Amino acid sequence: MLNQPTLEKLETLRLHGMAEAFRAQSDPAQHDGLANLSFEERFALLVDQEWTWRQNRALARRLTQAKFRYHDASVEDIDFRTPRGLDRSLLRSLTQNSTWVREHQNVFLLGPCGVGKSWLACALAEKACRDGFSAFFIRLPKLFRELVLARADGSLGSRLARLARIDVLIVDDWAHAPLGESERRDFLEICEDRYQTRSTILTSQLPVAKWHEQIGDPTLADSILDRLVHNAHRIEMRGESMRKERGGKKA
């Protein structure tokens, strides 16, 4: 039986993983290992390969769209040996099946510059991507610049809608500088869209107690923090800058 027409049909149907598995099963070198398998078992191998191919492709797409600052970040590489106040049990609970994302909880990573907040944020979000969730990393100043441009060209609504659909939004350098009027209102809109439906990671050099002052307007500050703080895990980090020792590549 000619295999090429079958392969062409599989590719046309975009069953690329199944086509790869069919090629492998058609290889004479594999015949001995497959000889004792039933038709159902061999077909199951084809289906499994297609499933794996699609899962890997979807993960690669999520990681590309996430725009992580650190592409090598993963929870398996978290350094607990360096004394930075990391709670091993808390991080273990966060990374197990990304339950915090499923329950729409937030994470605050707090501490001085260089202790690995951004790296750890990327690691947590990368694990969420592996668990099937979408993520996006952006520094707060860049976020506000993009929203200003979106308002100018009339695309602000669609931009906010895209942010609202992201399962894990990482906002880096939160509360680094006081917020302006439009910035406060835009961020409140983001928080309102995500409240109890999505998860947000904030990294900040300032403790939570000082965020209210940085936001500025007391009423808007209360509204923003009310949507962020009450369902959030706080990870307060300390110690010397990791960049001096490792070039900022690990957390």
mmCIF file of C-alpha atoms in Angstrom:
data_model
loop_
_atom_site.group_PDB
_atom_site.id
_atom_site.type_symbol
_atom_site.label_atom_id
_atom_site.label_comp_id
_atom_site.label_asym_id
_atom_site.label_seq_id
_atom_site.Cartn_x
_atom_site.Cartn_y
_atom_site.Cartn_z
ATOM 1 C CA MET A 1 0.000 0.000 0.000
ATOM 2 C CA LEU A 2 1.339 3.441 -0.917
ATOM 3 C CA ASN A 3 1.795 5.700 2.089
ATOM 4 C CA GLN A 4 2.428 9.003 0.323
ATOM 5 C CA PRO A 5 -1.239 9.745 -0.526
ATOM 6 C CA THR A 6 -2.177 9.073 3.097
ATOM 7 C CA LEU A 7 0.567 11.401 4.327
ATOM 8 C CA GLU A 8 -0.530 14.134 1.940
ATOM 9 C CA LYS A 9 -4.122 13.854 3.162
ATOM 10 C CA LEU A 10 -3.003 14.026 6.796
ATOM 11 C CA GLU A 11 -0.967 17.163 6.065
ATOM 12 C CA THR A 12 -3.884 18.703 4.157
ATOM 13 C CA LEU A 13 -6.103 18.018 7.166
ATOM 14 C CA ARG A 14 -3.390 19.682 9.315
ATOM 15 C CA LEU A 15 -2.908 16.485 11.291
ATOM 16 C CA HIS A 16 0.831 17.095 11.356
ATOM 17 C CA GLY A 17 1.542 15.158 14.529
ATOM 18 C CA MET A 18 -0.348 12.164 13.232
ATOM 19 C CA ALA A 19 1.577 12.397 9.960
ATOM 20 C CA GLU A 20 4.876 12.314 11.858
ATOM 21 C CA ALA A 21 3.741 9.272 13.818
ATOM 22 C CA PHE A 22 2.546 7.554 10.634
ATOM 23 C CA ARG A 23 5.952 8.102 9.034
ATOM 24 C CA ALA A 24 7.603 6.603 12.107
ATOM 25 C CA GLN A 25 5.312 3.560 12.042
ATOM 26 C CA SER A 26 6.005 3.116 8.333
ATOM 27 C CA ASP A 27 9.748 2.960 8.946
ATOM 28 C CA PRO A 28 10.903 -0.667 8.459
ATOM 29 C CA ALA A 29 13.211 -0.260 11.448
ATOM 30 C CA GLN A 30 10.142 0.125 13.666
ATOM 31 C CA HIS A 31 8.266 -2.921 12.412
ATOM 32 C CA ASP A 32 9.601 -5.320 15.045
ATOM 33 C CA GLY A 33 8.510 -3.071 17.889
ATOM 34 C CA LEU A 34 5.029 -2.584 16.411
ATOM 35 C CA ALA A 35 4.408 -6.146 15.233
ATOM 36 C CA ASN A 36 2.708 -7.256 18.440
ATOM 37 C CA LEU A 37 0.444 -4.199 18.684
ATOM 38 C CA SER A 38 -3.198 -4.358 17.665
ATOM 39 C CA PHE A 39 -4.760 -1.957 15.185
ATOM 40 C CA GLU A 40 -6.377 -0.084 18.067
ATOM 41 C CA GLU A 41 -3.048 0.296 19.878
ATOM 42 C CA ARG A 42 -1.233 1.549 16.800
ATOM 43 C CA PHE A 43 -4.048 3.976 16.033
ATOM 44 C CA ALA A 44 -3.907 5.199 19.636
ATOM 45 C CA LEU A 45 -0.208 5.971 19.129
ATOM 46 C CA LEU A 46 -1.107 8.115 16.124
ATOM 47 C CA VAL A 47 -3.748 9.990 18.096
ATOM 48 C CA ASP A 48 -1.388 10.480 21.061
ATOM 49 C CA GLN A 49 1.265 11.939 18.789
ATOM 50 C CA GLU A 50 -1.236 14.371 17.264
ATOM 51 C CA TRP A 51 -2.398 15.419 20.726
ATOM 52 C CA THR A 52 1.183 15.972 21.907
ATOM 53 C CA TRP A 53 2.060 17.929 18.748
ATOM 54 C CA ARG A 54 -0.904 20.264 19.232
ATOM 55 C CA GLN A 55 -0.208 20.740 22.928
ATOM 56 C CA ASN A 56 3.433 21.615 22.252
ATOM 57 C CA ARG A 57 2.457 23.999 19.477
ATOM 58 C CA ALA A 58 -0.101 25.741 21.698
ATOM 59 C CA LEU A 59 2.456 26.075 24.507
ATOM 60 C CA ALA A 60 5.037 27.550 22.148
ATOM 61 C CA ARG A 61 2.457 30.069 20.964
ATOM 62 C CA ARG A 62 1.526 31.047 24.530
ATOM 63 C CA LEU A 63 5.180 31.528 25.477
ATOM 64 C CA THR A 64 5.826 33.673 22.402
ATOM 65 C CA GLN A 65 2.800 35.852 23.072
ATOM 66 C CA ALA A 66 3.739 36.254 26.754
ATOM 67 C CA LYS A 67 6.744 38.474 25.903
ATOM 68 C CA PHE A 68 8.561 37.370 29.045
ATOM 69 C CA ARG A 69 11.512 39.469 30.097
ATOM 70 C CA TYR A 70 13.378 36.285 31.078
ATOM 71 C CA HIS A 71 12.836 33.440 28.631
ATOM 72 C CA ASP A 72 14.860 30.987 30.722
ATOM 73 C CA ALA A 73 12.762 31.447 33.871
ATOM 74 C CA SER A 74 11.155 28.324 35.314
ATOM 75 C CA VAL A 75 9.982 27.352 38.774
ATOM 76 C CA GLU A 76 12.271 24.313 38.727
ATOM 77 C CA ASP A 77 15.277 26.674 38.747
ATOM 78 C CA ILE A 78 14.237 28.845 41.701
ATOM 79 C CA ASP A 79 17.239 29.301 43.991
ATOM 80 C CA PHE A 80 16.282 28.717 47.601
ATOM 81 C CA ARG A 81 19.901 28.590 48.792
ATOM 82 C CA THR A 82 20.424 32.343 48.622
ATOM 83 C CA PRO A 83 18.749 33.934 51.683
ATOM 84 C CA ARG A 84 16.031 36.161 50.247
ATOM 85 C CA GLY A 85 13.046 35.303 52.417
ATOM 86 C CA LEU A 86 11.413 32.989 49.885
ATOM 87 C CA ASP A 87 8.721 30.795 51.408
ATOM 88 C CA ARG A 88 9.294 27.362 49.894
ATOM 89 C CA SER A 89 5.891 26.010 50.948
ATOM 90 C CA LEU A 90 4.041 29.003 49.499
ATOM 91 C CA LEU A 91 5.869 28.784 46.186
ATOM 92 C CA ARG A 92 5.284 25.050 46.059
ATOM 93 C CA SER A 93 1.543 25.595 46.544
ATOM 94 C CA LEU A 94 1.499 28.316 43.864
ATOM 95 C CA THR A 95 3.303 26.218 41.287
ATOM 96 C CA GLN A 96 1.344 23.016 41.799
ATOM 97 C CA ASN A 97 -1.135 22.994 38.893
ATOM 98 C CA SER A 98 -1.187 26.828 39.038
ATOM 99 C CA THR A 99 -4.165 26.654 41.400
ATOM 100 C CA TRP A 100 -3.839 30.369 42.169
ATOM 101 C CA VAL A 101 -4.591 31.126 38.510
ATOM 102 C CA ARG A 102 -7.577 28.787 38.468
ATOM 103 C CA GLU A 103 -8.925 30.577 41.544
ATOM 104 C CA HIS A 104 -8.212 34.055 40.067
ATOM 105 C CA GLN A 105 -5.803 35.091 42.801
ATOM 106 C CA ASN A 106 -3.019 37.670 42.529
ATOM 107 C CA VAL A 107 0.653 37.603 43.489
ATOM 108 C CA PHE A 108 2.728 40.529 44.780
ATOM 109 C CA LEU A 109 6.505 40.219 44.517
ATOM 110 C CA LEU A 110 8.047 42.869 46.753
ATOM 111 C CA GLY A 111 11.625 43.805 47.513
ATOM 112 C CA PRO A 112 14.658 45.874 46.564
ATOM 113 C CA CYS A 113 16.107 46.136 43.085
ATOM 114 C CA GLY A 114 17.925 43.081 41.793
ATOM 115 C CA VAL A 115 16.618 40.386 44.142
ATOM 116 C CA GLY A 116 14.890 38.512 41.311
ATOM 117 C CA LYS A 117 11.290 39.751 41.423
ATOM 118 C CA SER A 118 10.861 39.980 37.640
ATOM 119 C CA TRP A 119 12.564 36.616 37.096
ATOM 120 C CA LEU A 120 10.317 34.938 39.659
ATOM 121 C CA ALA A 121 7.251 36.575 38.108
ATOM 122 C CA CYS A 122 8.218 35.129 34.726
ATOM 123 C CA ALA A 123 8.850 31.720 36.296
ATOM 124 C CA LEU A 124 5.389 31.611 37.891
ATOM 125 C CA ALA A 125 3.732 32.748 34.664
ATOM 126 C CA GLU A 126 5.765 30.278 32.587
ATOM 127 C CA LYS A 127 4.456 27.455 34.783
ATOM 128 C CA ALA A 128 0.944 28.803 34.239
ATOM 129 C CA CYS A 129 1.556 28.685 30.479
ATOM 130 C CA ARG A 130 2.597 25.045 30.794
ATOM 131 C CA ASP A 131 -0.644 24.432 32.674
ATOM 132 C CA GLY A 132 -2.661 25.840 29.782
ATOM 133 C CA PHE A 133 -3.074 29.512 30.722
ATOM 134 C CA SER A 134 -2.143 32.623 28.756
ATOM 135 C CA ALA A 135 0.242 35.248 30.148
ATOM 136 C CA PHE A 136 1.687 38.631 29.267
ATOM 137 C CA PHE A 137 4.619 40.598 30.723
ATOM 138 C CA ILE A 138 4.875 44.368 30.550
ATOM 139 C CA ARG A 139 6.558 47.117 32.539
ATOM 140 C CA LEU A 140 4.145 49.675 33.970
ATOM 141 C CA PRO A 141 5.652 52.691 32.127
ATOM 142 C CA LYS A 142 5.372 50.853 28.808
ATOM 143 C CA LEU A 143 1.802 49.825 29.592
ATOM 144 C CA PHE A 144 0.784 53.425 30.173
ATOM 145 C CA ARG A 145 2.582 54.603 27.016
ATOM 146 C CA GLU A 146 0.716 52.018 24.953
ATOM 147 C CA LEU A 147 -2.604 53.034 26.496
ATOM 148 C CA VAL A 148 -1.923 56.697 25.659
ATOM 149 C CA LEU A 149 -1.283 55.741 22.022
ATOM 150 C CA ALA A 150 -4.373 53.524 22.003
ATOM 151 C CA ARG A 151 -6.501 56.373 23.286
ATOM 152 C CA ALA A 152 -5.104 58.652 20.582
ATOM 153 C CA ASP A 153 -5.861 56.270 17.706
ATOM 154 C CA GLY A 154 -9.234 55.133 19.066
ATOM 155 C CA SER A 155 -8.203 51.569 19.935
ATOM 156 C CA LEU A 156 -8.232 51.916 23.729
ATOM 157 C CA GLY A 157 -11.346 49.785 24.147
ATOM 158 C CA SER A 158 -9.950 46.872 22.151
ATOM 159 C CA ARG A 159 -6.593 47.142 23.937
ATOM 160 C CA LEU A 160 -8.247 46.966 27.347
ATOM 161 C CA ALA A 161 -10.382 44.064 26.161
ATOM 162 C CA ARG A 162 -7.265 42.115 25.136
ATOM 163 C CA LEU A 163 -5.682 42.730 28.527
ATOM 164 C CA ALA A 164 -8.873 41.551 30.225
ATOM 165 C CA ARG A 165 -8.653 38.175 28.444
ATOM 166 C CA ILE A 166 -5.110 37.371 29.576
ATOM 167 C CA ASP A 167 -5.108 34.779 32.357
ATOM 168 C CA VAL A 168 -1.911 36.033 34.022
ATOM 169 C CA LEU A 169 -0.936 39.676 33.555
ATOM 170 C CA ILE A 170 2.520 40.610 34.896
ATOM 171 C CA VAL A 171 2.918 44.314 35.592
ATOM 172 C CA ASP A 172 6.575 44.983 36.353
ATOM 173 C CA ASP A 173 7.806 48.016 38.318
ATOM 174 C CA TRP A 174 4.397 48.731 39.813
ATOM 175 C CA ALA A 175 4.137 51.906 41.952
ATOM 176 C CA HIS A 176 7.669 52.938 41.026
ATOM 177 C CA ALA A 177 6.462 56.523 40.470
ATOM 178 C CA PRO A 178 3.259 58.435 41.309
ATOM 179 C CA LEU A 179 0.387 57.836 38.881
ATOM 180 C CA GLY A 180 -1.239 60.581 36.831
ATOM 181 C CA GLU A 181 -4.978 61.066 36.524
ATOM 182 C CA SER A 182 -5.455 59.113 33.291
ATOM 183 C CA GLU A 183 -3.070 56.419 34.517
ATOM 184 C CA ARG A 184 -5.084 55.912 37.677
ATOM 185 C CA ARG A 185 -8.325 55.607 35.745
ATOM 186 C CA ASP A 186 -6.859 53.276 33.121
ATOM 187 C CA PHE A 187 -5.388 50.981 35.747
ATOM 188 C CA LEU A 188 -8.667 50.918 37.647
ATOM 189 C CA GLU A 189 -10.351 49.845 34.422
ATOM 190 C CA ILE A 190 -7.825 47.031 34.047
ATOM 191 C CA CYS A 191 -8.356 45.931 37.654
ATOM 192 C CA GLU A 192 -12.134 46.065 37.300
ATOM 193 C CA ASP A 193 -12.070 43.922 34.146
ATOM 194 C CA ARG A 194 -9.854 41.308 35.820
ATOM 195 C CA TYR A 195 -11.389 41.260 39.292
ATOM 196 C CA GLN A 196 -12.310 37.683 40.276
ATOM 197 C CA THR A 197 -11.948 36.527 36.660
ATOM 198 C CA ARG A 198 -8.187 36.667 35.986
ATOM 199 C CA SER A 199 -4.885 36.801 37.893
ATOM 200 C CA THR A 200 -2.323 39.594 38.115
ATOM 201 C CA ILE A 201 1.311 39.572 39.224
ATOM 202 C CA LEU A 202 2.724 42.889 40.435
ATOM 203 C CA THR A 203 6.422 43.441 41.132
ATOM 204 C CA SER A 204 7.337 46.456 43.216
ATOM 205 C CA GLN A 205 10.195 47.896 45.211
ATOM 206 C CA LEU A 206 7.680 49.538 47.539
ATOM 207 C CA PRO A 207 5.705 47.780 50.278
ATOM 208 C CA VAL A 208 1.954 47.529 49.815
ATOM 209 C CA ALA A 209 1.418 50.123 52.551
ATOM 210 C CA LYS A 210 2.913 52.809 50.293
ATOM 211 C CA TRP A 211 0.918 51.968 47.159
ATOM 212 C CA HIS A 212 -2.043 54.106 48.203
ATOM 213 C CA GLU A 213 0.172 57.195 48.292
ATOM 214 C CA GLN A 214 1.701 56.423 44.891
ATOM 215 C CA ILE A 215 -1.686 55.984 43.230
ATOM 216 C CA GLY A 216 -2.653 59.438 44.444
ATOM 217 C CA ASP A 217 -6.390 60.053 44.394
ATOM 218 C CA PRO A 218 -7.739 58.456 47.615
ATOM 219 C CA THR A 219 -11.007 57.280 46.093
ATOM 220 C CA LEU A 220 -9.396 55.676 43.051
ATOM 221 C CA ALA A 221 -6.613 54.256 45.193
ATOM 222 C CA ASP A 222 -9.180 52.570 47.447
ATOM 223 C CA SER A 223 -10.963 51.133 44.409
ATOM 224 C CA ILE A 224 -7.769 49.824 42.798
ATOM 225 C CA LEU A 225 -6.335 48.272 45.945
ATOM 226 C CA ASP A 226 -9.679 46.756 46.921
ATOM 227 C CA ARG A 227 -9.612 44.780 43.672
ATOM 228 C CA LEU A 228 -5.990 43.718 44.071
ATOM 229 C CA VAL A 229 -5.054 43.188 47.691
ATOM 230 C CA HIS A 230 -7.717 41.030 49.295
ATOM 231 C CA ASN A 231 -7.134 37.927 47.179
ATOM 232 C CA ALA A 232 -3.360 38.257 46.780
ATOM 233 C CA HIS A 233 -0.331 36.255 47.914
ATOM 234 C CA ARG A 234 2.531 38.472 49.090
ATOM 235 C CA ILE A 235 6.115 37.370 48.605
ATOM 236 C CA GLU A 236 8.434 39.809 50.337
ATOM 237 C CA MET A 237 12.017 39.369 49.154
ATOM 238 C CA ARG A 238 15.206 40.777 50.609
ATOM 239 C CA GLY A 239 18.965 40.523 50.266
ATOM 240 C CA GLU A 240 21.718 41.600 47.919
ATOM 241 C CA SER A 241 21.252 42.074 44.185
ATOM 242 C CA MET A 242 21.350 38.769 42.287
ATOM 243 C CA ARG A 243 22.589 40.559 39.185
ATOM 244 C CA LYS A 244 26.028 41.066 40.686
ATOM 245 C CA GLU A 245 26.458 37.340 41.094
ATOM 246 C CA ARG A 246 24.502 35.828 38.202
ATOM 247 C CA GLY A 247 23.788 38.534 35.693
ATOM 248 C CA GLY A 248 20.084 38.544 36.615
ATOM 249 C CA LYS A 249 19.476 35.155 35.020
ATOM 250 C CA LYS A 250 18.204 33.241 38.021
ATOM 251 C CA ALA A 251 15.844 33.764 40.906
#
